[in-house]
Coordinates of C-alpha atoms in Angstrom, one line a residue:
Chain P
M1 CA 22.4 -34.4 47.8
I2 CA 21.8 -34.7 43.9
P3 CA 23.4 -32.5 41.6
A4 CA 21.7 -30.8 39.2
C5 CA 23.3 -28.7 36.8
P6 CA 26.2 -26.1 36.9
L7 CA 24.4 -22.5 37.9
A8 CA 26.4 -20.9 35.0
D9 CA 24.0 -22.9 32.5
L10 CA 20.8 -21.9 34.2
P11 CA 19.8 -18.2 33.5
R12 CA 17.4 -16.4 35.4
G13 CA 14.0 -16.9 34.7
E14 CA 14.7 -20.5 33.5
A15 CA 14.3 -23.6 35.2
F16 CA 16.1 -27.0 35.0
R17 CA 14.5 -30.4 34.7
L18 CA 15.9 -33.3 36.9
E19 CA 15.0 -36.6 35.4
I20 CA 14.6 -38.9 38.4
D21 CA 11.6 -40.4 39.0
P22 CA 9.2 -38.3 40.2
P23 CA 11.1 -35.5 38.3
V24 CA 12.2 -32.6 40.0
S25 CA 13.0 -29.3 38.9
V26 CA 14.9 -26.6 39.6
F27 CA 14.1 -22.7 39.2
H28 CA 16.2 -19.4 38.9
T29 CA 13.8 -16.5 39.7
E30 CA 14.3 -13.1 37.8
D31 CA 15.3 -12.1 41.5
G32 CA 18.1 -14.5 41.6
E33 CA 16.6 -16.8 44.0
L34 CA 17.0 -20.6 43.6
F35 CA 14.2 -23.2 44.4
A36 CA 13.4 -26.7 43.7
I37 CA 10.0 -28.1 44.1
D38 CA 8.4 -31.6 42.2
D39 CA 8.4 -30.9 38.8
T40 CA 4.9 -32.8 37.9
C41 CA 1.8 -30.3 38.5
T42 CA -0.5 -32.4 41.2
H43 CA -3.7 -31.8 38.6
Q44 CA -2.5 -33.6 35.4
D45 CA 0.7 -34.7 34.2
A46 CA 2.6 -31.4 33.0
S47 CA 6.3 -30.5 33.2
L48 CA 6.2 -27.5 35.4
A49 CA 9.9 -26.3 34.1
D50 CA 7.8 -25.8 31.1
G51 CA 5.5 -23.6 32.7
W52 CA 6.2 -19.4 33.6
V53 CA 7.7 -18.2 36.3
E54 CA 6.3 -14.7 37.9
G55 CA 7.9 -13.8 41.1
C56 CA 8.2 -16.9 43.3
W57 CA 5.5 -18.5 41.6
V58 CA 5.2 -21.0 38.5
E59 CA 2.3 -21.2 36.4
C60 CA 1.6 -24.9 34.9
P61 CA 1.4 -24.7 30.9
L62 CA -1.8 -26.5 30.8
H63 CA -4.4 -25.1 32.8
A64 CA -2.6 -22.1 34.8
S65 CA -2.7 -23.4 38.5
K66 CA 0.4 -21.6 39.8
F67 CA 2.4 -23.4 42.5
N68 CA 4.4 -21.3 45.2
L69 CA 8.0 -22.2 44.9
K70 CA 9.1 -21.3 48.2
T71 CA 6.1 -23.2 50.0
G72 CA 4.6 -25.6 47.1
A73 CA 1.3 -24.1 47.7
V74 CA -1.2 -23.9 45.2
D75 CA -3.3 -21.1 44.2
A76 CA -6.1 -21.8 42.5
P77 CA -7.9 -25.3 40.9
P78 CA -7.8 -26.9 39.0
A79 CA -4.6 -28.4 40.8
K80 CA -5.6 -28.7 44.5
R81 CA -2.9 -30.6 46.3
P82 CA 0.6 -28.7 46.9
V83 CA 3.7 -29.7 45.1
R84 CA 6.9 -30.9 47.5
T85 CA 9.6 -28.4 48.1
H86 CA 12.9 -29.3 48.1
E87 CA 16.6 -27.8 49.3
V88 CA 18.9 -26.3 47.2
L89 CA 22.5 -25.9 47.6
V90 CA 25.5 -24.4 45.4
E91 CA 28.9 -25.7 46.1
D92 CA 31.5 -24.3 43.7
G93 CA 29.4 -23.0 41.3
M94 CA 27.1 -26.5 41.0
I95 CA 23.5 -26.7 42.2
Y96 CA 22.5 -29.5 44.0
V97 CA 19.2 -30.6 45.6
R98 CA 18.6 -32.4 48.8
L99 CA 15.2 -34.5 48.3
S100 CA 12.1 -33.8 50.8
A101 CA 11.3 -37.1 52.7
A102 CA 7.5 -36.4 52.5
T103 CA 5.3 -38.4 50.2
P104 CA 4.9 -36.8 46.5
N105 CA 1.1 -35.6 45.6
L106 CA 1.5 -36.9 41.7
P107 CA -1.5 -36.4 39.3
P108 CA -3.4 -39.7 38.9
C109 CA -2.0 -41.8 36.4
V110 CA -4.6 -43.1 34.2
A111 CA -2.5 -44.4 31.5
T112 CA -0.9 -46.9 33.9
K113 CA -4.2 -47.8 35.6
L114 CA -5.6 -48.4 32.3
A115 CA -2.3 -50.1 30.8
G116 CA -2.9 -52.9 34.1
V117 CA -6.6 -53.1 33.2
L118 CA -5.6 -53.8 29.2
A119 CA -2.3 -55.7 29.6
Chain A
M1 CA -21.9 -11.9 -37.4
T2 CA -22.2 -15.4 -36.5
S3 CA -23.5 -15.9 -33.0
T4 CA -19.8 -16.7 -31.7
S5 CA -18.3 -13.7 -33.5
L6 CA -18.3 -10.4 -31.7
P7 CA -18.2 -7.0 -33.4
D8 CA -14.4 -5.3 -33.0
S9 CA -15.5 -2.8 -30.1
L10 CA -16.5 -5.8 -28.3
I11 CA -14.6 -8.8 -26.3
A12 CA -16.2 -11.3 -24.2
T13 CA -16.5 -12.0 -20.5
L14 CA -16.1 -14.8 -18.4
P15 CA -19.2 -17.1 -18.7
G16 CA -21.8 -16.9 -16.1
T17 CA -20.6 -20.0 -14.4
S18 CA -17.5 -18.7 -13.6
Y19 CA -19.1 -16.6 -10.7
T20 CA -21.7 -19.1 -9.9
D21 CA -20.2 -22.6 -9.7
P22 CA -18.7 -23.7 -6.3
A23 CA -16.5 -26.1 -8.3
I24 CA -14.9 -23.3 -9.9
F25 CA -14.5 -21.4 -6.8
A26 CA -12.7 -23.9 -5.3
Q27 CA -10.5 -24.2 -7.8
E28 CA -9.6 -20.2 -7.3
Q29 CA -9.3 -21.1 -3.9
E30 CA -6.7 -23.8 -4.3
C31 CA -5.1 -22.4 -7.5
I32 CA -5.2 -18.5 -6.7
F33 CA -5.6 -17.6 -2.9
E34 CA -3.6 -20.3 -1.6
T35 CA -0.6 -20.2 -3.6
M36 CA -0.3 -16.3 -4.1
W37 CA 0.8 -13.7 -1.6
F38 CA -2.5 -12.8 0.1
C39 CA -2.9 -9.6 2.4
V40 CA -4.4 -10.3 6.1
A41 CA -3.8 -7.3 8.2
R42 CA -3.0 -4.3 9.3
S43 CA 0.6 -5.0 11.0
S44 CA -0.3 -2.1 13.6
E45 CA -3.4 -4.5 14.7
L46 CA -1.1 -6.8 16.1
T47 CA 0.3 -4.3 18.5
K48 CA 2.4 -6.4 20.8
P49 CA 3.6 -10.0 21.0
G50 CA 0.6 -12.6 21.5
A51 CA -2.1 -9.7 19.8
F52 CA -3.2 -12.4 16.8
R53 CA -6.1 -12.3 14.2
T54 CA -7.2 -15.4 12.1
V55 CA -8.0 -15.1 8.5
D56 CA -9.5 -17.7 6.3
V57 CA -7.2 -17.7 3.4
G58 CA -8.6 -20.0 0.6
R59 CA -10.0 -22.8 2.1
E60 CA -7.6 -22.6 5.4
S61 CA -7.7 -20.8 8.6
I62 CA -4.8 -18.9 9.2
L63 CA -3.5 -17.6 12.9
V64 CA -1.3 -14.3 12.3
T65 CA 0.8 -12.9 15.5
R66 CA 3.4 -11.0 17.0
A67 CA 6.2 -13.2 18.5
R68 CA 8.2 -12.2 21.7
D69 CA 10.7 -10.7 19.7
N70 CA 8.0 -8.6 17.5
S71 CA 8.2 -10.3 14.4
I72 CA 5.0 -11.4 12.7
R73 CA 4.1 -14.9 12.5
A74 CA 1.6 -16.9 10.7
Y75 CA 0.6 -20.3 11.3
F76 CA -2.2 -23.0 10.3
N77 CA -4.8 -22.3 13.0
V78 CA -5.1 -26.3 13.4
C79 CA -3.7 -28.0 16.2
R80 CA -1.1 -30.6 15.5
H81 CA -2.6 -33.2 17.7
R82 CA -5.8 -33.9 16.6
G83 CA -7.1 -31.1 14.3
A84 CA -8.9 -29.2 16.2
R85 CA -8.9 -25.1 15.4
L86 CA -6.7 -23.3 17.7
C87 CA -8.2 -20.1 18.0
T88 CA -12.0 -19.3 16.8
E89 CA -11.9 -15.9 17.7
A90 CA -11.5 -13.4 14.8
A91 CA -8.8 -11.4 16.8
G92 CA -7.6 -11.4 20.5
E93 CA -4.7 -11.3 22.5
V94 CA -3.0 -14.0 24.4
K95 CA -0.4 -13.7 27.1
R96 CA 2.0 -16.4 26.5
A97 CA 0.6 -19.4 24.4
F98 CA -1.9 -20.8 22.2
Q99 CA -3.6 -23.4 23.7
C100 CA -5.8 -26.2 22.0
P101 CA -9.3 -26.1 24.1
Y102 CA -9.4 -29.7 23.2
H103 CA -6.5 -31.6 24.8
A104 CA -4.6 -28.6 26.2
W105 CA -2.0 -28.7 23.3
T106 CA 0.4 -25.7 23.9
Y107 CA 2.3 -23.5 21.7
G108 CA 4.5 -20.6 22.2
L109 CA 4.1 -17.2 19.9
D110 CA 7.1 -19.1 18.2
G111 CA 5.1 -21.9 16.9
K112 CA 7.1 -24.4 19.3
L113 CA 5.1 -27.1 21.3
V114 CA 5.8 -25.7 24.9
A115 CA 3.1 -28.4 26.9
A116 CA 0.9 -31.2 26.7
P117 CA -0.4 -33.7 29.2
N118 CA 2.1 -36.3 29.5
L119 CA 4.5 -34.9 26.9
T120 CA 7.5 -35.5 29.2
K121 CA 6.4 -39.2 28.8
M122 CA 7.0 -38.9 25.4
P123 CA 10.5 -37.4 25.0
D124 CA 10.6 -38.4 21.1
V125 CA 8.0 -35.9 20.0
G126 CA 9.8 -33.0 18.6
R127 CA 8.5 -29.7 20.0
T128 CA 9.3 -28.3 16.9
E129 CA 8.5 -31.0 14.6
Y130 CA 5.0 -30.9 16.4
G131 CA 4.8 -27.3 16.9
L132 CA 2.3 -25.0 14.7
T133 CA 3.0 -25.2 10.8
P134 CA 4.2 -22.0 9.8
V135 CA 3.3 -19.6 6.6
A136 CA 5.5 -17.5 4.8
T137 CA 4.9 -13.8 5.9
R138 CA 6.3 -10.4 4.6
E139 CA 5.3 -6.9 5.7
W140 CA 4.9 -4.2 3.1
L141 CA 3.0 -1.0 3.2
G142 CA 2.5 -1.6 6.9
Y143 CA 0.1 -4.5 6.1
V144 CA 1.2 -8.0 6.5
W145 CA 0.8 -10.7 3.7
V146 CA 1.4 -14.4 3.7
C147 CA 1.6 -17.1 1.5
L148 CA 0.5 -20.5 1.9
A149 CA 2.7 -22.1 -1.2
E150 CA 5.3 -24.4 0.2
N151 CA 7.7 -22.2 -2.3
P152 CA 6.0 -19.0 -2.6
P153 CA 6.3 -16.9 -5.4
S154 CA 8.7 -14.1 -5.7
F155 CA 7.1 -11.3 -3.4
E156 CA 9.0 -8.7 -5.4
E157 CA 7.5 -10.0 -8.5
D158 CA 3.8 -10.6 -7.6
V159 CA 3.1 -7.8 -5.1
I160 CA 5.6 -5.1 -5.3
G161 CA 5.8 -5.8 -9.2
E162 CA 2.0 -5.0 -9.7
V163 CA 2.3 -1.4 -8.2
V164 CA 5.5 -1.1 -10.6
T165 CA 3.1 -2.0 -13.6
R166 CA 0.7 0.6 -12.5
L167 CA 2.7 3.5 -11.4
G168 CA 6.1 3.0 -13.3
D169 CA 8.0 2.5 -10.3
A170 CA 7.6 1.5 -6.4
E171 CA 9.2 4.8 -5.4
A172 CA 6.0 6.4 -6.1
I173 CA 4.2 4.5 -3.9
E174 CA 6.6 4.4 -1.2
R175 CA 6.6 8.4 -1.2
Y176 CA 3.4 7.8 0.8
G177 CA 5.1 6.7 3.6
M178 CA 2.3 4.0 4.1
E179 CA 4.0 2.1 7.1
S180 CA 3.8 5.1 9.0
L181 CA 0.4 6.3 8.6
S182 CA -2.6 5.8 11.3
V183 CA -5.9 4.2 10.4
G184 CA -8.2 7.2 10.7
S185 CA -11.3 4.6 10.1
R186 CA -12.2 1.3 8.8
I187 CA -15.0 -0.1 7.3
T188 CA -16.2 -3.6 6.5
Y189 CA -18.4 -4.2 3.7
D190 CA -20.3 -8.2 3.4
V191 CA -21.0 -8.2 -0.2
K192 CA -23.1 -10.5 -1.7
A193 CA -21.0 -11.1 -5.0
N194 CA -18.6 -13.0 -6.6
W195 CA -14.9 -11.7 -5.9
K196 CA -14.1 -11.3 -9.8
L197 CA -17.0 -8.8 -10.2
I198 CA -15.7 -6.8 -7.3
I199 CA -12.7 -7.2 -9.3
E200 CA -13.6 -5.9 -12.6
N201 CA -15.3 -3.3 -11.1
F202 CA -12.6 -1.8 -9.6
M203 CA -10.5 -2.2 -13.0
E204 CA -13.1 0.0 -15.0
C205 CA -14.7 3.4 -15.0
Y206 CA -17.0 3.0 -17.5
H207 CA -19.9 2.9 -15.0
C208 CA -18.3 6.0 -12.8
A209 CA -20.4 8.9 -14.6
T210 CA -23.4 6.8 -14.0
I211 CA -23.0 5.3 -10.4
H212 CA -20.5 7.6 -8.9
P213 CA -21.5 11.5 -9.0
E214 CA -19.7 12.5 -6.1
L215 CA -16.5 10.6 -7.5
T216 CA -17.2 12.3 -11.1
E217 CA -17.7 15.6 -9.4
V218 CA -14.1 15.6 -8.0
L219 CA -12.6 13.6 -10.5
P220 CA -14.1 15.3 -14.0
E221 CA -12.3 13.1 -16.4
F222 CA -13.9 9.9 -14.8
A223 CA -17.1 10.9 -16.8
D224 CA -15.2 9.9 -20.2
G225 CA -15.2 6.2 -18.5
F226 CA -11.1 5.5 -19.0
A227 CA -10.3 4.4 -15.4
A228 CA -7.1 5.5 -13.9
Q229 CA -6.2 2.0 -14.1
Y230 CA -5.9 2.4 -17.6
Y231 CA -2.8 4.2 -18.3
V232 CA 0.4 3.8 -17.0
G233 CA 1.6 6.2 -14.3
H234 CA -1.7 7.9 -14.8
G235 CA -3.3 9.8 -11.9
A236 CA -7.0 11.5 -12.3
E237 CA -6.4 14.9 -11.9
F238 CA -8.8 16.8 -9.1
G239 CA -11.4 19.5 -10.8
E240 CA -10.3 23.1 -10.9
E241 CA -12.8 24.0 -8.3
V242 CA -12.0 21.0 -5.9
Q243 CA -9.8 21.5 -2.7
G244 CA -9.7 18.2 -1.5
F245 CA -10.9 14.5 -2.0
T246 CA -13.9 14.7 0.0
V247 CA -17.3 13.8 -0.4
D248 CA -18.1 17.6 -1.0
G249 CA -14.7 18.4 -2.9
S250 CA -13.9 20.5 0.5
A251 CA -10.3 20.7 1.6
G252 CA -9.1 17.5 2.8
L253 CA -6.5 16.8 5.5
D254 CA -2.9 17.4 6.3
R255 CA -0.7 16.1 2.9
I256 CA 1.6 13.3 3.4
P257 CA 5.0 15.1 3.4
G258 CA 6.5 12.8 0.8
V259 CA 4.1 13.2 -2.0
A260 CA 5.8 14.2 -5.1
E261 CA 4.7 17.9 -6.4
D262 CA 3.4 15.7 -9.9
Q263 CA 1.3 13.6 -7.5
D264 CA -0.7 16.4 -5.9
R265 CA -3.9 16.9 -6.9
R266 CA -4.4 13.6 -8.3
Y267 CA -6.0 10.2 -7.6
Y268 CA -4.0 6.8 -8.2
A269 CA -5.4 3.5 -8.6
I270 CA -4.0 0.1 -8.0
T271 CA -5.2 -3.6 -8.0
V272 CA -2.8 -5.8 -6.6
K273 CA -4.0 -9.2 -8.0
P274 CA -5.6 -11.3 -6.2
Q275 CA -7.4 -9.2 -3.5
V276 CA -5.8 -5.8 -2.8
F277 CA -7.0 -2.5 -3.9
I278 CA -5.0 0.9 -3.1
N279 CA -6.1 4.4 -3.5
L280 CA -3.6 7.2 -3.3
V281 CA -4.6 10.9 -2.8
P282 CA -2.3 13.7 -1.2
D283 CA -3.5 13.6 2.2
H284 CA -4.6 9.9 2.5
V285 CA -4.6 6.1 1.4
I286 CA -7.5 4.0 0.8
F287 CA -6.5 0.2 1.4
H288 CA -8.9 -2.4 0.5
R289 CA -8.4 -6.4 1.1
M290 CA -11.3 -8.9 -0.3
Y291 CA -11.7 -12.0 1.4
P292 CA -13.7 -14.3 -1.0
V293 CA -15.9 -16.2 1.6
A294 CA -18.1 -18.5 -1.2
V295 CA -18.6 -18.2 -4.7
D296 CA -21.2 -15.4 -4.2
R297 CA -20.2 -13.9 -1.2
T298 CA -17.0 -11.3 -0.4
I299 CA -15.8 -9.7 2.8
V300 CA -14.3 -6.2 2.0
E301 CA -12.5 -4.7 4.8
C302 CA -11.2 -1.1 3.9
D303 CA -8.7 1.1 5.8
W304 CA -8.3 4.8 5.7
L305 CA -5.0 5.8 6.6
Y306 CA -3.8 9.6 7.5
M307 CA -0.9 11.3 9.0
P308 CA -0.5 10.2 12.5
H309 CA -1.1 13.8 13.7
V310 CA -4.3 13.7 11.9
V311 CA -5.6 10.9 13.7
D312 CA -4.2 11.2 16.5
S313 CA -5.8 15.0 17.4
G314 CA -9.3 13.9 16.4
R315 CA -9.4 15.9 13.5
D316 CA -12.5 15.1 11.5
V317 CA -12.0 12.6 8.7
S318 CA -15.7 12.3 7.9
R319 CA -16.2 14.0 4.7
S320 CA -12.9 12.4 3.6
V321 CA -14.4 9.2 4.6
E322 CA -17.2 9.5 3.1
L323 CA -16.5 9.8 -0.4
F324 CA -14.7 6.6 -0.8
D325 CA -17.6 5.1 1.5
R326 CA -20.3 6.2 -0.6
V327 CA -18.1 5.1 -3.7
N328 CA -17.8 1.5 -2.3
R329 CA -21.0 1.2 -1.5
Q330 CA -22.4 2.5 -5.1
D331 CA -20.0 -0.1 -6.3
F332 CA -21.2 -3.1 -4.2
D333 CA -24.5 -2.5 -4.9
A334 CA -23.7 -2.7 -8.6
C335 CA -22.0 -6.0 -7.8
E336 CA -24.6 -7.4 -6.0
R337 CA -27.2 -6.3 -9.0
T338 CA -25.4 -8.1 -11.1
Q339 CA -24.5 -11.7 -9.5
P340 CA -28.1 -12.8 -9.9
G341 CA -27.8 -12.1 -13.4
M342 CA -24.7 -14.3 -13.4
S343 CA -26.8 -17.6 -13.4
S344 CA -29.3 -16.5 -16.2
R345 CA -29.6 -18.4 -18.8
M346 CA -29.3 -15.7 -20.9
Y347 CA -25.8 -14.9 -19.7
A348 CA -24.2 -18.4 -19.7
K349 CA -21.4 -17.7 -22.6
G350 CA -21.1 -14.3 -20.6
G351 CA -21.6 -10.5 -21.9
V352 CA -19.2 -8.3 -23.5
L353 CA -16.5 -5.7 -22.7
V354 CA -16.6 -2.3 -24.4
P355 CA -13.0 -0.4 -25.4
S356 CA -12.4 1.1 -22.3
E357 CA -12.8 -2.1 -20.4
H358 CA -10.8 -4.4 -22.5
H359 CA -7.9 -4.8 -20.2
I360 CA -10.6 -6.8 -17.8
G361 CA -10.0 -9.1 -20.8
A362 CA -6.4 -9.5 -19.3
F363 CA -8.0 -10.1 -16.0
H364 CA -10.0 -13.1 -17.6
D365 CA -6.9 -14.3 -19.2
W366 CA -4.9 -14.1 -16.0
V367 CA -7.8 -16.4 -13.8
H368 CA -7.5 -18.9 -16.9
E369 CA -3.9 -19.4 -16.9
R370 CA -4.1 -19.4 -13.0
L371 CA -6.7 -22.3 -13.1
G372 CA -5.0 -23.9 -16.4
T373 CA -8.2 -23.7 -17.9
H374 CA -8.7 -22.6 -22.0
Q375 CA -9.8 -19.2 -22.9
S376 CA -13.6 -19.4 -23.7
Q377 CA -12.9 -17.4 -26.8

């Protein structure tokens, strides 16, 4: 279990980004539910924590694909693959995340490949 | 009389090149429109957060919008990344953010950089530092003014001060409650003339009896050629038989309650340099903004403002609108007729102003002062 942040520091409608590799974000919905998903959009490197939460969906701030916070499913292109979902627990006012064992669906990292070629 | 001296009755205008030279227009953009307060929109056009308008101010495109807290914001309409124009539409609405169509740099309504591809891998890129570059804004009379200067001049002196100079005090215009009036009509004119010809036209009434038969019928004193702008605090009185400020002198709409007794049945005109003209009559306000787009082309946007219930109930404002719409068309036709003459060899040294136009000389001095050029005479 990885500690994220105190529940009191995460108001409804906001997200907390865990700086792990790959990053994971915890969302506190307007309805008061907590969800954790991979923070990176599966289409292009963008932080979903910077996106917009509506109900139990988060909209990517770059190209408007929406991810379901409960299931990780994506609603429409340009993103095509789901994000992973992670288990969230609250103990003594602290939010914890238990990471999924599945393989993440990360966007193609052109920059890394290019760096390899140019190095 | 030598060729350079004028009879006492006449003073010189600006030379013809002042109205035709693109280099002079570029200087005016820099030293006038990009440094002074410039009116860009009616506040009520920006109906809710995310509603926006783009307006050219001098050589810059400016994005005017309303943030989540309902405050008016204005930014340079230029992406901080590679300089693409952020919004190309003249007006519209975004839900949450402005996104550059080139690399998807995304800015909140407060201007902050919200997202960009790979942004999380660049934690040293400040979201405010690389947010949209803000421009100073003010709201007055229900209109939004912006100023592109790094240190904007005093709005109180430059904008409100112009009204005080004309009417004697700011209260005189505030009695019309313009911020709570509704737009009953808006007409946009595309005028093929230099902006200064339009200002000069608004400042004098020597032409009134010749080209404005309807206006002179409603305001008989205009026939003597002295504009309402000639005397401080003076409003031209409606003719005896005239019931209202309409194209045929028939009754107008409901009087604005704040209008004082001594303002009733009178017409006031104010020029707020460099691009606003305001006309006040008891039942409505006519508000013009000029957007100079080239040395020989100016867009003029004109609003007719009435009491909200007059507009909401669909009352017929057409005779009221038609009076000044005709006046505008008559004036802009005259300006367009004048523009070609500005490049005539005969007009190289300019023309002359008669006594009832001499106050236009002060406008010319002001232009010289702003551009840091010497007076021609």
